[in-house]
CSV table of C-alpha atoms in Angstrom, one decimal:
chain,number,residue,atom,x,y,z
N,1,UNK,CA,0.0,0.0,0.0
N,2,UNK,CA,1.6,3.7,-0.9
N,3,UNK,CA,2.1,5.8,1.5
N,4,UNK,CA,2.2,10.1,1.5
N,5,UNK,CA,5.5,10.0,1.0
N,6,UNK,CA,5.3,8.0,-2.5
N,7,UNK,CA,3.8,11.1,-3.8
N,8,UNK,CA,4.2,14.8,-4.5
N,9,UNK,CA,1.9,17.7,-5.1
N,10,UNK,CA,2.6,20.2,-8.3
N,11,UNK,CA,1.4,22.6,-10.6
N,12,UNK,CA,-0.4,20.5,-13.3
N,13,UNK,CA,1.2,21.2,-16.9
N,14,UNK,CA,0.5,20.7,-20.5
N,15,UNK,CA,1.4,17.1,-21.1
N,16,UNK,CA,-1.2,15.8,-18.2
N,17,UNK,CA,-4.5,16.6,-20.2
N,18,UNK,CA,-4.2,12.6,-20.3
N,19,UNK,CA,-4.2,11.9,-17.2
N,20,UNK,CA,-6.8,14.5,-16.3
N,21,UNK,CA,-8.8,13.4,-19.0
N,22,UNK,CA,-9.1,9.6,-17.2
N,23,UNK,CA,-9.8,11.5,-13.8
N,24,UNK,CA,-12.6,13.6,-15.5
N,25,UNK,CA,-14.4,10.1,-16.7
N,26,UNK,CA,-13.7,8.6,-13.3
N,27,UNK,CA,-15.3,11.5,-10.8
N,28,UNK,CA,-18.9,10.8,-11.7
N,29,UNK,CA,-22.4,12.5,-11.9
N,30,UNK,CA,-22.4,15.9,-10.1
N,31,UNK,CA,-19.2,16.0,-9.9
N,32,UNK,CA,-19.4,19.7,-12.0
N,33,UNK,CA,-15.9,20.8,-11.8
N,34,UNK,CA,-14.8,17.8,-13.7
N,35,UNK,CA,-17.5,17.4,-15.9
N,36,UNK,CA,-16.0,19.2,-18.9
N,37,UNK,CA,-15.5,18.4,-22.7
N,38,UNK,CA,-11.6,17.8,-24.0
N,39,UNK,CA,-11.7,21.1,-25.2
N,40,UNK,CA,-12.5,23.0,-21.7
N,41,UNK,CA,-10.2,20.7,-19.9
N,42,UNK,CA,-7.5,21.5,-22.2
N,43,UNK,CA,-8.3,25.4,-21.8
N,44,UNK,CA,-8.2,24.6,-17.5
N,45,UNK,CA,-4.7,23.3,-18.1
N,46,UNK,CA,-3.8,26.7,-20.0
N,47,UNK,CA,-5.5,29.1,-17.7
N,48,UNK,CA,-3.7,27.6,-14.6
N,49,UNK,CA,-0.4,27.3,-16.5
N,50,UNK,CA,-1.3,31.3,-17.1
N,51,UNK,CA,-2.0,32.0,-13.5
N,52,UNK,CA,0.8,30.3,-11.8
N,53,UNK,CA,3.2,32.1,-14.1
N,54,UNK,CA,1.6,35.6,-13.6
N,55,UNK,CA,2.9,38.9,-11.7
N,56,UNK,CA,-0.4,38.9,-9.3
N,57,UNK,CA,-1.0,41.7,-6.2
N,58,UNK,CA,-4.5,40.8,-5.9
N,59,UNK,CA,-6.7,37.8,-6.1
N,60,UNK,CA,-8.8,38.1,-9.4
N,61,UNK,CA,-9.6,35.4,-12.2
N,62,UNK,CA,-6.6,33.4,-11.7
N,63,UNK,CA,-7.6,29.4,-11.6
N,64,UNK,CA,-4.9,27.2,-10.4
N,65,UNK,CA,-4.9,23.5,-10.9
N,66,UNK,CA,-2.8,21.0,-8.2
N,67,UNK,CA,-1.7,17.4,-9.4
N,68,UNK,CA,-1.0,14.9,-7.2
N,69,UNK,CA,1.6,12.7,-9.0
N,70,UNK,CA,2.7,9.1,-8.0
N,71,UNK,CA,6.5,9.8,-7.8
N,72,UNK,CA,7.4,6.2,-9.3
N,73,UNK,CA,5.1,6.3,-11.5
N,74,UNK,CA,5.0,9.9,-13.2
N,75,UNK,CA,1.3,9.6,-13.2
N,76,UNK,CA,-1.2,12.0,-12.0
N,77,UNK,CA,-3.6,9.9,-9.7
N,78,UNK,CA,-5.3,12.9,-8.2
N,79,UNK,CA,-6.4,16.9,-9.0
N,80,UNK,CA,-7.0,19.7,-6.9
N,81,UNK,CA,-8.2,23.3,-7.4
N,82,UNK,CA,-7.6,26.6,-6.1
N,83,UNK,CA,-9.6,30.1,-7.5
N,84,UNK,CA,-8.3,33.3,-6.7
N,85,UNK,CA,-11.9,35.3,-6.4
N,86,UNK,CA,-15.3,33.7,-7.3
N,87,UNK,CA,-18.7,35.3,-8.1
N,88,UNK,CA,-17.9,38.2,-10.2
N,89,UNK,CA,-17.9,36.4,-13.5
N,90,UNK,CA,-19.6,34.3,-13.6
N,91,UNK,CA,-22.2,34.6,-10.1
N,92,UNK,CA,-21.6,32.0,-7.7
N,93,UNK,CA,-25.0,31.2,-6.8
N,94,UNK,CA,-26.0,29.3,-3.7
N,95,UNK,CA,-29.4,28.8,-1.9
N,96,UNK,CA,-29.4,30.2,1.9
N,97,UNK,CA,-31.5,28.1,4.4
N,98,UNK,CA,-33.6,30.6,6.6
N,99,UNK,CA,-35.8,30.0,9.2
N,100,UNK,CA,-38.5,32.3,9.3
N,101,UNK,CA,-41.0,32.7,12.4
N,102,UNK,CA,-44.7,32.3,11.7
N,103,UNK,CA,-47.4,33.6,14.4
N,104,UNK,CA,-51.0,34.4,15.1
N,105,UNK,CA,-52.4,35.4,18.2
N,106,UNK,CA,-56.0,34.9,16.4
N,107,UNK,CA,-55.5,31.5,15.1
N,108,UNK,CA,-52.9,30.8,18.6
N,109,UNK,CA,-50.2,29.3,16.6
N,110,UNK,CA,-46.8,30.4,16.1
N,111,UNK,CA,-43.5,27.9,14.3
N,112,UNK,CA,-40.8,28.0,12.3
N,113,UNK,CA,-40.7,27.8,8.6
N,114,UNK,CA,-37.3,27.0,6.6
N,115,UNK,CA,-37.0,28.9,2.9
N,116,UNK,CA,-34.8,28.7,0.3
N,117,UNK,CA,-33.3,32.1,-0.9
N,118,UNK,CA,-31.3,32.4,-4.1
N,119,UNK,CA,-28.2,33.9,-3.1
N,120,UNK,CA,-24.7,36.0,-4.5
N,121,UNK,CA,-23.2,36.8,-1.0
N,122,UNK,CA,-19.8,34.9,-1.2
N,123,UNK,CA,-18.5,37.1,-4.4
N,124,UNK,CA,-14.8,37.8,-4.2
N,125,UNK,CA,-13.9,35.2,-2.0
N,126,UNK,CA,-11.4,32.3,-3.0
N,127,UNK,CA,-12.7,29.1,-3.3
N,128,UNK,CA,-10.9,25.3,-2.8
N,129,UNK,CA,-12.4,22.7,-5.0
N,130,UNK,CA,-11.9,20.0,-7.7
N,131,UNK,CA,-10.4,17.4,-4.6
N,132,UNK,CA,-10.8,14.1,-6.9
N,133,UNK,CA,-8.3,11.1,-5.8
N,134,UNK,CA,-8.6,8.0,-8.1
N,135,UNK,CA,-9.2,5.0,-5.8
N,136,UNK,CA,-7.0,3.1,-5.8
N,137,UNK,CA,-4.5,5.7,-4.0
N,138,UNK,CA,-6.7,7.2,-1.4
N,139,UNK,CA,-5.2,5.0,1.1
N,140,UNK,CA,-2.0,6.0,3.2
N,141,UNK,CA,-2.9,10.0,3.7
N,142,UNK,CA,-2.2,10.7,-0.4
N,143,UNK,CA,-5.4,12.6,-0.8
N,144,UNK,CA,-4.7,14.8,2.9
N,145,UNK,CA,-1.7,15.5,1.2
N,146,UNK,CA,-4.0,17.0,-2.0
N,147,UNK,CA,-6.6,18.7,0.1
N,148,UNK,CA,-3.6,20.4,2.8
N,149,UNK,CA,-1.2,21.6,-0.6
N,150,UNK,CA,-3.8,23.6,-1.5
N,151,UNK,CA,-3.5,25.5,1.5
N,152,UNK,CA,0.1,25.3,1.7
N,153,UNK,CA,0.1,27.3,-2.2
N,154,UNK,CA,-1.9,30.0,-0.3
N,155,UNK,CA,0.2,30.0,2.9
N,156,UNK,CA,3.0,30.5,-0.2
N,157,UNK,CA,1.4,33.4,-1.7
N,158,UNK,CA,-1.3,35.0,0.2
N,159,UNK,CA,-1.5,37.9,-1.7
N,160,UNK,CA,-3.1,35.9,-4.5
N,161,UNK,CA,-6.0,34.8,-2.9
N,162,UNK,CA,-8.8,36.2,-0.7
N,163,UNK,CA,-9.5,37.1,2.8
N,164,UNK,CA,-12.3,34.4,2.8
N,165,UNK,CA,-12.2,31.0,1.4
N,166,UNK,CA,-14.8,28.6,0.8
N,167,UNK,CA,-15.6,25.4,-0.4
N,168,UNK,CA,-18.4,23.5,-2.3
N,169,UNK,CA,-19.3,20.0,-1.0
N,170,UNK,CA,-20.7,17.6,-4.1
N,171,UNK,CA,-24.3,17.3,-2.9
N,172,UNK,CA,-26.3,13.5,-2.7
N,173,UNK,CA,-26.7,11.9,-6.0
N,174,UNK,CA,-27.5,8.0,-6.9
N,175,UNK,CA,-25.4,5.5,-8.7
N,176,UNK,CA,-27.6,7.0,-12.0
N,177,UNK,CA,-26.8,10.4,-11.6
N,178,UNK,CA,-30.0,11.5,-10.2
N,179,UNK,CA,-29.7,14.1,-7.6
N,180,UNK,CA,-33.4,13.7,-5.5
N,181,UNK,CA,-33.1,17.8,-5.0
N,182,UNK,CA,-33.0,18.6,-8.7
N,183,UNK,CA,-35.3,16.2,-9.5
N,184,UNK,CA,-38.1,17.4,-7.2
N,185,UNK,CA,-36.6,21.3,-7.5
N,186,UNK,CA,-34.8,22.4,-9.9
N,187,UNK,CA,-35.8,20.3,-12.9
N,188,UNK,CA,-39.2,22.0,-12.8
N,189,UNK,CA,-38.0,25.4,-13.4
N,190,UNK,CA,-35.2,24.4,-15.7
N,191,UNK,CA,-36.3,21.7,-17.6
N,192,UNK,CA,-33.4,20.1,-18.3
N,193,UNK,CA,-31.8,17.1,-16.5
N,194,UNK,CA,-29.4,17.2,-13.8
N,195,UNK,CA,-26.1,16.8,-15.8
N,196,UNK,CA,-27.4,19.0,-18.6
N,197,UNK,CA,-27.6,21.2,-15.4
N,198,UNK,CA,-24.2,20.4,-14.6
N,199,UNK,CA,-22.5,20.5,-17.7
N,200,UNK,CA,-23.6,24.5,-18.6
N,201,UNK,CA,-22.5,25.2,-14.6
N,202,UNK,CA,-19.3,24.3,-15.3
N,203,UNK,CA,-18.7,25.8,-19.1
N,204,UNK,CA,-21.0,28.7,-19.2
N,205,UNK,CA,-21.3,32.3,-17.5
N,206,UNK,CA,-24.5,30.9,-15.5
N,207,UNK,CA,-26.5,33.3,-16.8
N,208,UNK,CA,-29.1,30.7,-17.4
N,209,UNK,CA,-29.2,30.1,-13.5
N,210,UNK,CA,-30.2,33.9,-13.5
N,211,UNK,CA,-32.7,33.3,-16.0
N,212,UNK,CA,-34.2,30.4,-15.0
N,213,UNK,CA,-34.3,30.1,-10.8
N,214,UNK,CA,-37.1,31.3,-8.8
N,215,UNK,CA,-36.6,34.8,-7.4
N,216,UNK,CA,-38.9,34.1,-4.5
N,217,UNK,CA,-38.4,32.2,-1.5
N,218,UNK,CA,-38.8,28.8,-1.8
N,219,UNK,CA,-40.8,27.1,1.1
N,220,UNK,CA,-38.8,23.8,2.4
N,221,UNK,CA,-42.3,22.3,3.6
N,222,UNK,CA,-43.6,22.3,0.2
N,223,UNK,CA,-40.7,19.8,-1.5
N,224,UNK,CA,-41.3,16.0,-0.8
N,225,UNK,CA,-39.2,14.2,2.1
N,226,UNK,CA,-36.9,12.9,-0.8
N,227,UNK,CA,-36.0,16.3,-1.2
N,228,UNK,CA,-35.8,17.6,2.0
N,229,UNK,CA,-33.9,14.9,3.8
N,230,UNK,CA,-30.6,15.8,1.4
N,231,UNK,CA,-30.4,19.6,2.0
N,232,UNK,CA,-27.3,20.7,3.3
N,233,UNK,CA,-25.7,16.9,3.0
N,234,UNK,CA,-22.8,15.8,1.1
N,235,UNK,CA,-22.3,12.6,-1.1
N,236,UNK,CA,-20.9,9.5,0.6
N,237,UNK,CA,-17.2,10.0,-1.0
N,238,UNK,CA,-17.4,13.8,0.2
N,239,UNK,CA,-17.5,12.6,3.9
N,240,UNK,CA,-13.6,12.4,3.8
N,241,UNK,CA,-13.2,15.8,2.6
N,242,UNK,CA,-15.8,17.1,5.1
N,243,UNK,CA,-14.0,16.0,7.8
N,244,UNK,CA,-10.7,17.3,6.4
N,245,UNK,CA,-11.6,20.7,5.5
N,246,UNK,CA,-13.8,20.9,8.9
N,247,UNK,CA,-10.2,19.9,10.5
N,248,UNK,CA,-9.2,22.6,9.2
N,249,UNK,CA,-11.7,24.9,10.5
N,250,UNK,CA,-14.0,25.4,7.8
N,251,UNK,CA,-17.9,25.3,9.1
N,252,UNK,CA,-21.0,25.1,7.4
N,253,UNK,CA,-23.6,27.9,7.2
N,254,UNK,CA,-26.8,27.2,5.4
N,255,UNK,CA,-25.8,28.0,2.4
N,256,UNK,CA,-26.3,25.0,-0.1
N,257,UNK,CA,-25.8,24.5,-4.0
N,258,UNK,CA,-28.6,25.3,-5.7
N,259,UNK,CA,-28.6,21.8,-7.9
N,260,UNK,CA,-28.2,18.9,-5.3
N,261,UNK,CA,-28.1,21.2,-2.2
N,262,UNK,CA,-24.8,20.1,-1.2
N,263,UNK,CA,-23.5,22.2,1.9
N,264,UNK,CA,-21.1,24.9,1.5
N,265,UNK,CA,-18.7,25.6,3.8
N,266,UNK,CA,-16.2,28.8,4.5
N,267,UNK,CA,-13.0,30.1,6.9
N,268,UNK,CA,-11.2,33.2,7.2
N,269,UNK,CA,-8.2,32.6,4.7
N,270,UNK,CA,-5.4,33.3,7.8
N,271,UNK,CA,-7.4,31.1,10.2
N,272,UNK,CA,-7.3,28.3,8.0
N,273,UNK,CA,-5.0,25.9,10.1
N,274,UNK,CA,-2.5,25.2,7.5
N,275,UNK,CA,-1.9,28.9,6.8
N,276,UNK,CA,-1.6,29.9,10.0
N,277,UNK,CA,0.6,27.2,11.3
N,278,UNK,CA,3.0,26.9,8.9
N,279,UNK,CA,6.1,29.1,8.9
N,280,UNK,CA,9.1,30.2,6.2
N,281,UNK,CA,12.0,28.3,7.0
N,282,UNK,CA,15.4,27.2,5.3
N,283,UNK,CA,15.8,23.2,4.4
N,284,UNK,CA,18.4,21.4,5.5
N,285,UNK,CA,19.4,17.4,5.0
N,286,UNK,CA,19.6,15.6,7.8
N,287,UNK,CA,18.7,12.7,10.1
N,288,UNK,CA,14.9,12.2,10.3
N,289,UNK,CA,14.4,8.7,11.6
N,290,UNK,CA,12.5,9.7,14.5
N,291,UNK,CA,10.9,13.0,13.3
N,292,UNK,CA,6.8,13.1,13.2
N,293,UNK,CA,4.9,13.9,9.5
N,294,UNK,CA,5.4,17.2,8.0
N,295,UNK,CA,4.0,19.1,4.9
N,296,UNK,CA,7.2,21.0,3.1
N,297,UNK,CA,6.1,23.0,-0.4
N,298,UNK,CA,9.2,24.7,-2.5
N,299,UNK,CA,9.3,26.8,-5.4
N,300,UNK,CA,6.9,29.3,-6.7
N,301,UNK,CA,4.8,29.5,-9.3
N,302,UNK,CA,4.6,27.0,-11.5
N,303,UNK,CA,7.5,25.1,-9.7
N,304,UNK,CA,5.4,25.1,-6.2
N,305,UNK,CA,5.9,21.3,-5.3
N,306,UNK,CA,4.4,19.9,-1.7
N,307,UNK,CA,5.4,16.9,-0.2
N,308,UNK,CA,4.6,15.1,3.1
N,309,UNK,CA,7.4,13.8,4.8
N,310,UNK,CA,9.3,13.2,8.1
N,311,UNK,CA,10.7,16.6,9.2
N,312,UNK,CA,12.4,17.9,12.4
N,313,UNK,CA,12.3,21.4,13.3
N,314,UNK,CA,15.8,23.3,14.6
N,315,UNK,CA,15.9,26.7,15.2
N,316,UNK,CA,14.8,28.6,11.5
N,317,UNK,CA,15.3,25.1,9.8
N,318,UNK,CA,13.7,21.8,8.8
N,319,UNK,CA,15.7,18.8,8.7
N,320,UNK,CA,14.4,16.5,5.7
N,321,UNK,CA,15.8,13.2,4.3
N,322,UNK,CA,17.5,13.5,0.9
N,323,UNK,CA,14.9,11.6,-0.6
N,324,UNK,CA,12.6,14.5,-0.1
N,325,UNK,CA,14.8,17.1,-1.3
N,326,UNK,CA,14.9,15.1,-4.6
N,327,UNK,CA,10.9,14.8,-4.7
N,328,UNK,CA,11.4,18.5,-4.3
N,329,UNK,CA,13.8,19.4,-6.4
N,330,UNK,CA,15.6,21.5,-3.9
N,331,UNK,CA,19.4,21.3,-1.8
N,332,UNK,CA,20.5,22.4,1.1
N,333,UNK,CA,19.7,25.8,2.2
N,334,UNK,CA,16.8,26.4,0.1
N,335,UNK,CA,13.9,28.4,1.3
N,336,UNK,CA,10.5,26.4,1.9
N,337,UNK,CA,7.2,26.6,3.7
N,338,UNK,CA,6.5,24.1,6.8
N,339,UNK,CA,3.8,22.7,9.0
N,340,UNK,CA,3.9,19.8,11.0
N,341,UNK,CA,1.5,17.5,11.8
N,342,UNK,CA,1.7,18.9,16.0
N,343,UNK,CA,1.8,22.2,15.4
N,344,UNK,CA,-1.9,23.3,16.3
């Protein structure tokens, strides 16, 4: 079984559209950050390769795209996603659950109603996404590794991303690729099925969503139980990543995706543990035999590279084998970013 330490975290490049392409088929229904043609995965590729090699002072439409690469292998088992600044263009619509008090003295009632309001409130915030580990090599801590590199490229850059940082949980949908919220929701007001849905999310402006969704409040009492029982729930292989970005401190909010009500979840980009506990330091190779688990990320731009590995802290250094210098491409005496497993 592989282990972290088989594996390293990069900027994805040209030559894995490939590889991408096989995660892509593998993800699944609902899965709408993946669910895109040759042609817009191949334009992803570009636009991160364009946003990891540009002069940024503020977060704004740069996309950047994380591979997690099996270092015997060469292959890219795994794909994460960071964007600078979301709902600008296009909107990043979500519904927010509100509960909304109902009284009268006449009638000598009085409870609480939820609603569904069509929302635009997280605009210019960064947002985490894409997490998508092929099976086969989520075992051993390989897809922590993913979802904590993310942070570790923000920790590395901070002026490139928001204050704010959220993250869109893939919502409950069946083996078919029916999502029970759209179908008793959404499918009446756009007519369309779920991964038609889906697919113009992902490759369009979302305008349609403007044109289409209710502008009124949308009573929670009136959808069937179906419906109801998956709002603000997240599909069985999401659990992981729940957990992990909630270990993180990330927390939920009411605020759901408007197609399969999947919860949305948000942090304070310098409270987010990994980029407040990790700290600039100089690398050094050493003895690590009895040091505990470490993340260590080098190079910028499209050279970032993350790694988890045994590290020991001394003074402003970390001590690293020479095996994970090589994964990193780094010597003695280069600078890198840290965090340890014990630091919080």
């Amino acid at each position: 079984m592989s282990a972290a330490a088989d594996y390293r975290v990069r900027a994805m490049r040209d030559g894995d559209l490939g590889d991408f392409r096989a995660l892509r088929d593998l993800a699944g229904a609902g899965f709408t950050s993946l669910a895109l043609d040759d042609d817009t995965l191949a334009r992803r590729l570009a636009v991160s390769a364009e946003s990891f090699a540009a002069d940024v002072r503020a977060p704004g439409r740069e996309r950047y795209l994380l591979a997690l690469e099996h270092i015997e292998s060469g292959r890219v088992v795994g794909v994460a996603g960071v964007k600078a600044c979301v709902g600008d263009t296009p909107p990043f619509f979500n519904f927010r659950v509100l509960q909304i008090a109902q009284a009268s003295a006449a009638a000598q009632r009085r409870f609480d109603l939820e609603v569904l309001i069509l929302v635009n409130e997280f605009t210019r915030c960064s947002e985490v996404g894409s997490l998508f580990v092929r099976k086969e090599h989520r075992a051993g801590g390989a897809g922590r590794l993913l979802a904590q590199a993310r942070y570790m490229l923000i920790a590395s850059a901070r002026e490139r991303f928001a204050d704010t940082v959220v993250a869109e949980l893939r919502g409950v949908v069946d083996a078919d690729g029916r999502s029970p919220f759209w179908e008793h929701l959404g499918r009446h007001f756009f007519r369309m099925s779920f991964q038609e849905a889906d697919r113009l999310s992902a490759s369009t402006d979302n305008q349609f969503i403007l044109d289409l969704m209710p502008k009124y409040p949308i009573y929670v009492d009136l959808l069937p139980d179906a419906a109801r029982a998956v709002i603000g729930r997240c599909h069985a292989e999401g659990e992981p990543a729940l957990r992990m970005l909630q270990a993180e401190g990330f927390r939920h909010d009411r605020v759901v995706d408007i197609f399969d009500a999947g919860p949305l979840v948000s942090c304070a980009r310098d409270t987010i543990r990994t980029v407040r506990d990790s700290r600039a330091c100089r690398l050094r190779i050493g003895d690590v035999s009895a040091a505990p688990r470490a993340l260590i990320a080098a190079g910028a731009g499209a050279e970032f590279v993350c790694v988890s590995a045994a590290s020991a802290a001394h003074e402003d250094e970390a001590i690293v084998s020479a095996a994970t210098a090589r994964a990193l491409g780094v010597g003695d005496g280069a600078q890198i970013l840290a965090w340890t497993a014990d630091a919080a």
